[in-house]
Short mmCIF file of C-alpha atoms in Angstrom, two decimals:
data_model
loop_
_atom_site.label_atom_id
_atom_site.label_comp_id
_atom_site.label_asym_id
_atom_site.label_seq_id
_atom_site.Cartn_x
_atom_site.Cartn_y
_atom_site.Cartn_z
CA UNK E 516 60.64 42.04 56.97
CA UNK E 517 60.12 45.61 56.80
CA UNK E 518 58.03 47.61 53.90
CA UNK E 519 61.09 49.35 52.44
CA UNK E 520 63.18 46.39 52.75
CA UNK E 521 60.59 44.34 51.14
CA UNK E 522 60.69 46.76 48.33
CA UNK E 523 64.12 47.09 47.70
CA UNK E 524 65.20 43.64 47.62
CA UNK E 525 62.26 43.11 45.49
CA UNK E 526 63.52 46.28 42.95
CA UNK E 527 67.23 44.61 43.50
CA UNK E 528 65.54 41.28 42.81
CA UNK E 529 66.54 39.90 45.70
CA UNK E 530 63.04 38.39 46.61
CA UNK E 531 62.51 34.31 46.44
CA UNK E 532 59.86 33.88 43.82
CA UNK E 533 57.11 33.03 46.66
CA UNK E 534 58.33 35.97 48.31
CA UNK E 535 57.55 38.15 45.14
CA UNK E 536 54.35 36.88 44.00
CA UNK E 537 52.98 37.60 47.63
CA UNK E 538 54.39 41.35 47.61
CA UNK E 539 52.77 41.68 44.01
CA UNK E 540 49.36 40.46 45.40
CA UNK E 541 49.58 42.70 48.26
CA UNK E 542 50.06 45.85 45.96
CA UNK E 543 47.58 45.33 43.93
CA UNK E 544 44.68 45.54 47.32
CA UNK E 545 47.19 48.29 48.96
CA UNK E 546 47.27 51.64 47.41
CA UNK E 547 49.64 52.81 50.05
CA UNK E 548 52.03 50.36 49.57
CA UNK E 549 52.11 50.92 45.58
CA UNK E 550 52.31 54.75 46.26
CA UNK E 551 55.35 53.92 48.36
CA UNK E 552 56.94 51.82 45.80
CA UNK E 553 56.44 54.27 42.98
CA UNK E 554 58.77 56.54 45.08
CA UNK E 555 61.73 54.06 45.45
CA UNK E 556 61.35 53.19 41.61
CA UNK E 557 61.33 57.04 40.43
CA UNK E 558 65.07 56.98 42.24
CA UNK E 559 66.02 54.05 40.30
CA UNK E 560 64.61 55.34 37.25
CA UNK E 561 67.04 58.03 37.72
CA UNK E 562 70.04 56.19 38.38
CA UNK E 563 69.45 54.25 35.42
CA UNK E 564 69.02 57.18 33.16
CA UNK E 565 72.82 57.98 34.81
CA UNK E 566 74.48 55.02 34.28
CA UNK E 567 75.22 56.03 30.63
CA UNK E 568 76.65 58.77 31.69
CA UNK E 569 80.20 59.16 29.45
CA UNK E 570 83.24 61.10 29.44
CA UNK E 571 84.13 63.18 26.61
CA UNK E 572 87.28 62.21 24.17
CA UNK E 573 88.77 65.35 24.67
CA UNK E 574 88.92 64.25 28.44
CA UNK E 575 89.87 60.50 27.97
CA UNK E 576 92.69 61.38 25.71
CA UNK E 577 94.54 63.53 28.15
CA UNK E 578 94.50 61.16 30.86
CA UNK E 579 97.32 59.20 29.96
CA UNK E 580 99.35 62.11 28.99
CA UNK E 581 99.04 63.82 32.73
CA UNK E 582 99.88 60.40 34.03
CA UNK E 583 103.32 59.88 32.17
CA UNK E 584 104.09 63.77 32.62
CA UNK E 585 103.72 63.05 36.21
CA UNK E 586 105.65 60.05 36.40
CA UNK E 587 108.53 62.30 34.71
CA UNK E 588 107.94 65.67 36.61
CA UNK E 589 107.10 63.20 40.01
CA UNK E 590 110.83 62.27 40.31
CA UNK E 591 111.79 65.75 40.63
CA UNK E 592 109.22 66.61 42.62
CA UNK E 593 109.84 63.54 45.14
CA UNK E 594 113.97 64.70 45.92
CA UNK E 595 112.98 68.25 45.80
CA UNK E 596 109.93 67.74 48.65
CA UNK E 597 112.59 65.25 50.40
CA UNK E 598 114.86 68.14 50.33
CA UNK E 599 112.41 70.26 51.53
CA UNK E 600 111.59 68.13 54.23
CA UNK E 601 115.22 67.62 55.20
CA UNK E 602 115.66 71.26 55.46
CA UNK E 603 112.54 71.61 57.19
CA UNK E 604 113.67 69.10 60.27
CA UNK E 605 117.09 70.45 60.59
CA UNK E 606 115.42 73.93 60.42
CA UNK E 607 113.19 72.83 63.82
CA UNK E 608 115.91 70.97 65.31
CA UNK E 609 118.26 74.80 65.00
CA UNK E 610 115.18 76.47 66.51
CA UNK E 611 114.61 73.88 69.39
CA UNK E 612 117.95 73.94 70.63
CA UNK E 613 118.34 78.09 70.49
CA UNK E 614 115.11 78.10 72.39
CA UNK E 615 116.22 75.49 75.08
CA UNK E 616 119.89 77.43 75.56
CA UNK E 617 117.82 80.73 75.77
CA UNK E 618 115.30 79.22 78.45
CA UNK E 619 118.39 77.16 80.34
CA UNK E 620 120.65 79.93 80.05
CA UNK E 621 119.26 81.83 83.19
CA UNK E 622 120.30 84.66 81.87
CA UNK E 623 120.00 88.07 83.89
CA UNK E 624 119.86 91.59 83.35
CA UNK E 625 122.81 92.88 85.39
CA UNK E 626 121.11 96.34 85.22
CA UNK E 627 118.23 94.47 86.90
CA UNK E 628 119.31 94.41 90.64
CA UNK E 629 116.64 92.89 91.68
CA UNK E 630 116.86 89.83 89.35
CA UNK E 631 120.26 89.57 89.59
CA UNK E 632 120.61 89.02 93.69
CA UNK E 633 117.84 87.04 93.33
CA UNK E 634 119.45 84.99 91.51
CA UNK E 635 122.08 84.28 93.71
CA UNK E 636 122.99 81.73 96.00
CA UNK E 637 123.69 82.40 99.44
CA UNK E 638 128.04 81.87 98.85
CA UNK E 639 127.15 84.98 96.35
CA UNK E 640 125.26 86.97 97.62
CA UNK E 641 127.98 86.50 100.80
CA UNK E 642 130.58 87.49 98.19
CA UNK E 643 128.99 90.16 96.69
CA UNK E 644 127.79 92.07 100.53
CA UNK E 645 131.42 91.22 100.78
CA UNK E 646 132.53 93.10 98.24
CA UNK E 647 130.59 95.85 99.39
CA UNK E 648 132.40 95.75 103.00
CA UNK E 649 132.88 99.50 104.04
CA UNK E 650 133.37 100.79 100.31
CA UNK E 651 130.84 103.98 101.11
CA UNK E 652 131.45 105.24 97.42
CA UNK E 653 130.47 101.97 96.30
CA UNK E 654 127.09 102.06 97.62
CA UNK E 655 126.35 105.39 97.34
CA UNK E 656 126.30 104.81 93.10
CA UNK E 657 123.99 102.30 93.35
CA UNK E 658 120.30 103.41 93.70
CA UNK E 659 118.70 102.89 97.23
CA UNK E 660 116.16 100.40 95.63
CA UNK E 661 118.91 98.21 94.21
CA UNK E 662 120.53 98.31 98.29
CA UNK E 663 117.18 97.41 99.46
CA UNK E 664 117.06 94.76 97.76
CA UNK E 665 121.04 93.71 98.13
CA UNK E 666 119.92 93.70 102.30
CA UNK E 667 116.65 91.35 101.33
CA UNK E 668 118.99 89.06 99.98
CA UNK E 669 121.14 89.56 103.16
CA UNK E 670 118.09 89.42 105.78
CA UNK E 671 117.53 85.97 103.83
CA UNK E 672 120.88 84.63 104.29
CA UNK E 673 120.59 86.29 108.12
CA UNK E 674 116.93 84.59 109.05
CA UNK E 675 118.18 84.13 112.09
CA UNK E 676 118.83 87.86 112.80
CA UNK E 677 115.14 88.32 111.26
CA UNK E 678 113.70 85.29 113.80
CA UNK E 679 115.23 86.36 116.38
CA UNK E 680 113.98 89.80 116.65
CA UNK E 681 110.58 88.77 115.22
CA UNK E 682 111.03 91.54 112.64
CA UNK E 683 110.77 92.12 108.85
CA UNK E 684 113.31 93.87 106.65
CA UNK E 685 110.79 97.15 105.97
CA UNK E 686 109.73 97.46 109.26
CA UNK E 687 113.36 97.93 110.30
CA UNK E 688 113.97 100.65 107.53
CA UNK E 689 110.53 102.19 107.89
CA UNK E 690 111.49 102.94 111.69
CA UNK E 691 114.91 104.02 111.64
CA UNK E 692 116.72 107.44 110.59
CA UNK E 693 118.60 108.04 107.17
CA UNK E 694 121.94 108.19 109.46
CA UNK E 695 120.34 105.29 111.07
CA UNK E 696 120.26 103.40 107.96
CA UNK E 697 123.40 104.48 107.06
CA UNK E 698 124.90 103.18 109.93
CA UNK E 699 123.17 99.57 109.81
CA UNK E 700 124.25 99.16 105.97
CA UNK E 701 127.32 99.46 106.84
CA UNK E 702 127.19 97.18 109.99
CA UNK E 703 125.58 94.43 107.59
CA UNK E 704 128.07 94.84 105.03
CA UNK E 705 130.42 94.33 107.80
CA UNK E 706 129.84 92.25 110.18
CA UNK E 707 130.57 88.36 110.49
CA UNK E 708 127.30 87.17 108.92
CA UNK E 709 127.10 84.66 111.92
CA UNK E 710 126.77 87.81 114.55
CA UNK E 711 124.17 89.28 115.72
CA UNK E 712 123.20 92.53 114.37
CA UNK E 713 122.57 95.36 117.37
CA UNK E 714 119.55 97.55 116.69
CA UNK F 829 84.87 38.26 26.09
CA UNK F 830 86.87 36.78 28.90
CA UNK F 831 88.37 39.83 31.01
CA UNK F 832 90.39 37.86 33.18
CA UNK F 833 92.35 36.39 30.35
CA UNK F 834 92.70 39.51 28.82
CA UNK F 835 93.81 41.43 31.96
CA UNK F 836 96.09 38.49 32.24
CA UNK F 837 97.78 38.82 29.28
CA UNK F 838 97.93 42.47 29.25
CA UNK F 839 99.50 42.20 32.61
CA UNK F 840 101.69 39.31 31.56
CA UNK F 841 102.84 42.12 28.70
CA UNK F 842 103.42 45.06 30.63
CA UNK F 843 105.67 43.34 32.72
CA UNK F 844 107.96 41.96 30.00
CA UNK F 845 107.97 45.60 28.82
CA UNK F 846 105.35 46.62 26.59
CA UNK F 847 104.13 49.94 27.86
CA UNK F 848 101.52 49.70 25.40
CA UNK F 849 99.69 46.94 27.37
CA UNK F 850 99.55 49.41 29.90
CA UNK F 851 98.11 51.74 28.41
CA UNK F 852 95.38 49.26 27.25
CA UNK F 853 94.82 48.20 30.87
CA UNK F 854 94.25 52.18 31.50
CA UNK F 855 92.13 53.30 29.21
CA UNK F 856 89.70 49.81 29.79
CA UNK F 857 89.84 51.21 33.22
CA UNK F 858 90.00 54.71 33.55
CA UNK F 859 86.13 55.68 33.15
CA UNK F 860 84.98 52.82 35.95
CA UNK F 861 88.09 54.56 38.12
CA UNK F 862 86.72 58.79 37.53
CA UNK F 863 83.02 57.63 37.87
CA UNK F 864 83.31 55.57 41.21
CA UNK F 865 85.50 58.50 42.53
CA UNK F 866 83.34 61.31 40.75
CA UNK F 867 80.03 59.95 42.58
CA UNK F 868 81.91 60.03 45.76
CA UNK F 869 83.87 63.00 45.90
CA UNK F 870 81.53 65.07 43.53
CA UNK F 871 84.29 66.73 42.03
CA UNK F 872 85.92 66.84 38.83
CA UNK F 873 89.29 67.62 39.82
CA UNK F 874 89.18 65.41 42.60
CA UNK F 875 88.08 62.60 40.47
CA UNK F 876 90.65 62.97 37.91
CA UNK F 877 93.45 63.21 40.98
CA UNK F 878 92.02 59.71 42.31
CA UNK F 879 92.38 58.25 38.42
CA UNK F 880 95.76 59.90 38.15
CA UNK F 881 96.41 58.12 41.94
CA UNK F 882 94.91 54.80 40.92
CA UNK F 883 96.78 54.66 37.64
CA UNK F 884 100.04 55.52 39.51
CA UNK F 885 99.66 52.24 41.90
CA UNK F 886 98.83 50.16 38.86
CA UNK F 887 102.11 51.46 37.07
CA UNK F 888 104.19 50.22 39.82
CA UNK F 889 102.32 47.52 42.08
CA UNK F 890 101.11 45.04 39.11
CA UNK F 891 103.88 43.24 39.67
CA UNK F 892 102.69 42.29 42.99
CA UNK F 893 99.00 41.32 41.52
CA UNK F 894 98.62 37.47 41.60
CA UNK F 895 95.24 37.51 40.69
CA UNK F 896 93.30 36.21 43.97
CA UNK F 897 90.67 38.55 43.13
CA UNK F 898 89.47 39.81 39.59
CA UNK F 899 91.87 43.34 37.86
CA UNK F 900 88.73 45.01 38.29
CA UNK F 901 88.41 44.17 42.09
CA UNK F 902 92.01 45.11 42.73
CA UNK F 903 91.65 48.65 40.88
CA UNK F 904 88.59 49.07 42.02
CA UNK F 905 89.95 48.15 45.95
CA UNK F 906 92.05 50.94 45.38
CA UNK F 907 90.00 53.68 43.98
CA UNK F 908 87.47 52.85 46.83
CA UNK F 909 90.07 53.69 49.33
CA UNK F 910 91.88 56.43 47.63
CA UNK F 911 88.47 58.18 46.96
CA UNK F 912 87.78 57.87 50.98
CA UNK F 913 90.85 59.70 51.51
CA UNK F 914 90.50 62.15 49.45
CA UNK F 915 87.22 62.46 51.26
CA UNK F 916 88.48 62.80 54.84
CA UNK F 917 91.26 65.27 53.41
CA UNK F 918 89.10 67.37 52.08
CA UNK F 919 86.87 67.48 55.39
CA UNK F 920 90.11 68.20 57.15
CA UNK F 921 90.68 70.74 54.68
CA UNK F 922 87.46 72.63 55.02
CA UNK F 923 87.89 72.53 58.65
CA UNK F 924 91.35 74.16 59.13
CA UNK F 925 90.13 76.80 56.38
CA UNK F 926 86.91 77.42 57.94
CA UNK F 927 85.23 76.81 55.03
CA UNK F 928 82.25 75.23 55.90
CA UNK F 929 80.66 75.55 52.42
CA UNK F 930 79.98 71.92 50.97
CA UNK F 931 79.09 72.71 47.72
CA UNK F 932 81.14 71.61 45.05
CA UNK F 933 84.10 73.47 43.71
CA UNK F 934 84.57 72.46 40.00
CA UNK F 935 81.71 70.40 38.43
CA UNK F 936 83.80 69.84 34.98
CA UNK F 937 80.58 68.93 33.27
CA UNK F 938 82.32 70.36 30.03
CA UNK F 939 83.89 67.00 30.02
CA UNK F 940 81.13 65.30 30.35
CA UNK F 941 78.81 64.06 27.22
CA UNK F 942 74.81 64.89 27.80
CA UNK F 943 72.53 67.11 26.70
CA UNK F 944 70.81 70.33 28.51
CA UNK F 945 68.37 67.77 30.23
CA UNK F 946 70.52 65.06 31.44
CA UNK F 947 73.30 68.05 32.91
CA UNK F 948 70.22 68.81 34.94
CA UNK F 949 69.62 65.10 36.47
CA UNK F 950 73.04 65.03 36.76
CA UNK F 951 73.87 68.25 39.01
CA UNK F 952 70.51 66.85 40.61
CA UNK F 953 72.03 63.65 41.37
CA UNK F 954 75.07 64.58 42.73
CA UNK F 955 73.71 66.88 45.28
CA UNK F 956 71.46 64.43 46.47
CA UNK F 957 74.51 61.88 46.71
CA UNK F 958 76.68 64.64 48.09
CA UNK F 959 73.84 64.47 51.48
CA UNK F 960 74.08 60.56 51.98
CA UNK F 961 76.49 59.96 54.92
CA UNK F 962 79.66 58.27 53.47
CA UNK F 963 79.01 55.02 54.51
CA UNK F 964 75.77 54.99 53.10
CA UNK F 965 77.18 56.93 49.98
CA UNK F 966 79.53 54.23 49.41
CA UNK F 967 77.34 51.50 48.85
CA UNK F 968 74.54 52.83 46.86
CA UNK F 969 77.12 53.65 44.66
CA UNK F 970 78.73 50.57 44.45
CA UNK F 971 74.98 48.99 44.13
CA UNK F 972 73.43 50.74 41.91
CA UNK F 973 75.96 52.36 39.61
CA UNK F 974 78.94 50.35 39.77
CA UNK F 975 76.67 46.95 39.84
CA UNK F 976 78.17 45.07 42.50
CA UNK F 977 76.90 42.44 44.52
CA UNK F 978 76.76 42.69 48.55
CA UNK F 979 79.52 40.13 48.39
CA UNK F 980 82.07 41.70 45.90
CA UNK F 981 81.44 45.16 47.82
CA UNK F 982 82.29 42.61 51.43
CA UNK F 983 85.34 42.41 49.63
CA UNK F 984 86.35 45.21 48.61
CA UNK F 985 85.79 47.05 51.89
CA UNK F 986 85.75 44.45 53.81
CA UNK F 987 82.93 45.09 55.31
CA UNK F 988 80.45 42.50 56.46
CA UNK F 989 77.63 41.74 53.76
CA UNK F 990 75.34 42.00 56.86
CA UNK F 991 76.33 46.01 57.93
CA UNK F 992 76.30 46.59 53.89
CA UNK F 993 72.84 45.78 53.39
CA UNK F 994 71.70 47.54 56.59
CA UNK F 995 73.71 50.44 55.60
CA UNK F 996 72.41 50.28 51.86
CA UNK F 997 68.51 49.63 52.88
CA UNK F 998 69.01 52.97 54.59
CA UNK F 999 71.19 54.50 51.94
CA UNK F 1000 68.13 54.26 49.74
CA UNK F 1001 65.36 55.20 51.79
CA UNK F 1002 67.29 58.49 53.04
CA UNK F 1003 67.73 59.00 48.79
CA UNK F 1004 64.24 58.36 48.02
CA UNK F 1005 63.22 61.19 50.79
CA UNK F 1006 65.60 63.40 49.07
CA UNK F 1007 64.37 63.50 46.26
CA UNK F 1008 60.59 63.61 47.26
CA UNK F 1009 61.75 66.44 48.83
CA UNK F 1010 63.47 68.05 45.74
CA UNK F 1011 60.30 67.23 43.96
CA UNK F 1012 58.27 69.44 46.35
#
């Protein structure tokens, strides 16, 4: 057994009489081991001086008092935080579903040209070129960015035109005329999307 | 005095209806319950919510007492584990605030009775509880001021007596190093 266990259990009293009579002996020849015990007693001389330690009657008297005016107020307070609670949930639950329409809704800017024939799938944007077909005024409203991008969305649906000729959209438009251009936006919003567009 | 009859029959009173025996099992009670939770949590107000707490579950579970244990271990059961609680809540709390000041918030030693020299070994007393690590906390506590024995503390925490006296040989060497230290 250990020095400071021996000592406690022998301050707790927990020592067998031989047990105690041989840790006496051995403090008497060991200063050390009586220094070392003097420290462990001081703390129990200080918890002792403690354990009288007594509320005052103002104190003790209110007790009860609180605990009834609890009991009455806790009712209340146990619907009202139930309330609270209720109202809280359905609160969340409003919120959640707003948030999932908003992020489900897919919804566009239709000023947003861009977004918006991106967002389209191919029978649209077919529809929408289609629309388009040889109205001149039409196109010449919208801004040249917004037909850019209209023809993306048609060199997309056209790969094939794209593949075949081993070409990209801008390197078409960067080579070619403004009556050039002219003349292939209106052969694309034309033509039978399964033809082959002439350059 | 036999306790056990008389918690009996206050029991067997309160719950034919006589709020009075009630309020004679709370006040025999309610110092053990604020003193056991005041060592622990350090703090007045937090004491006197664990009493309020502890009174609360008397008021409506001592119907459901049958007296396998002692009152006093039942009460005491649950002032043990609502004063933990209150412990971990108030870590929690500290945390989330960023507050990582430990020192006490309300002392309330104007409710306490003692003189100029025993406030002092008081306030010194608690801060040297208030570094013991909860575990070790708990059962010097229930050792030395609440008198228990290793096995009444096994069951009220059930804990093995075996990790309480490891935990309590260490509880009191750590204390008597604090307060060497204090001393110097």
């Amino acid at each position: 057994m250990k020095t400071e266990e021996r000592i406690i259990k022998y301050l707790d009293d927990e020592l067998t009489t031989e047990e105690k009579i041989a840790f006496e002996k051995e403090m008497e020849s060991s200063k050390e081991l009586k220094l070392e015990f003097q420290k462990y007693v001081s703390v129990k001389e200080e918890i002792e001086k403690l354990k009288g330690s007594r509320l005052k009657s103002d104190f003790i008297d209110s007790v009860l008092p609180e605990f009834y005016n609890r009991m009455r107020t806790g009712k209340k307070e146990t619907i009202r935080k139930s309330l609270s609670y209720a109202f809280g949930v359905m609160l969340l639950f409003i919120i959640g579903i707003a948030v999932l329409r908003i992020f489900f809704n897919n919804h566009i800017d239709p000023n947003n040209i861009e977004e918006f024939t991106q967002a389209l799938n191919e029978n649209q944007k077919i529809e929408l070129l289609e629309k388009f077909n040889g109205n001149s005024e039409v196109y010449n409203l919208i801004p040249e960015n917004d037909i850019a991008n209209l023809l993306e969305a048609d060199l997309e649906i056209n790969s094939e035109v794209a593949e075949a000729y081993d070409i990209g959209y801008k390197e078409i438009i960067g080579k070619l005329s403004d009556n050039e251009l002219e003349i292939v936006y209106q052969e694309i919003l034309n033509k039978n999307f399964l033809e082959e567009v002439p350059l | 005095m036999n306790f056990k009859s008389d918690d009996y029959e206050l029991i067997r009173d309160f719950l034919s209806g006589n709020q009075q025996a009630f309020n004679n099992l709370a006040r025999k009670y309610q110092e053990k319950i604020y003193w056991h939770a005041r060592r622990m949590l350090g703090d007045h107000d937090d004491a006197n919510e664990i009493v309020q707490q502890v009174l609360l579950v008397m008021y409506s579970k001592l119907n459901s007492f049958n007296f396998s244990s002692s009152l006093y271990t039942w009460i005491f059961r649950i002032t043990y584990t609502r004063s933990l609680n209150q412990l971990k809540k108030n870590k929690l709390k500290r945390l989330l605030t960023f507050n990582f000041n430990e020192d006490i918030e309300n002392h309330g030693y104007e409710n306490i009775r003692q003189d100029l020299e025993s406030k002092e070994r008081f306030i010194k007393m608690e801060k040297l509880l208030s570094k013991l690590p909860t575990k070790q906390r708990e059962i010097f506590i229930m050792r030395n001021f609440d008198e228990l024995s290793f096995e009444e503390i096994s069951n009220i925490t059930g804990k093995s007596v075996g990790a309480l006296k490891a935990n309590y040989f260490h509880a009191f060497k750590k204390m008597k190093e604090l307060m060497k230290k204090n001393e110097d």
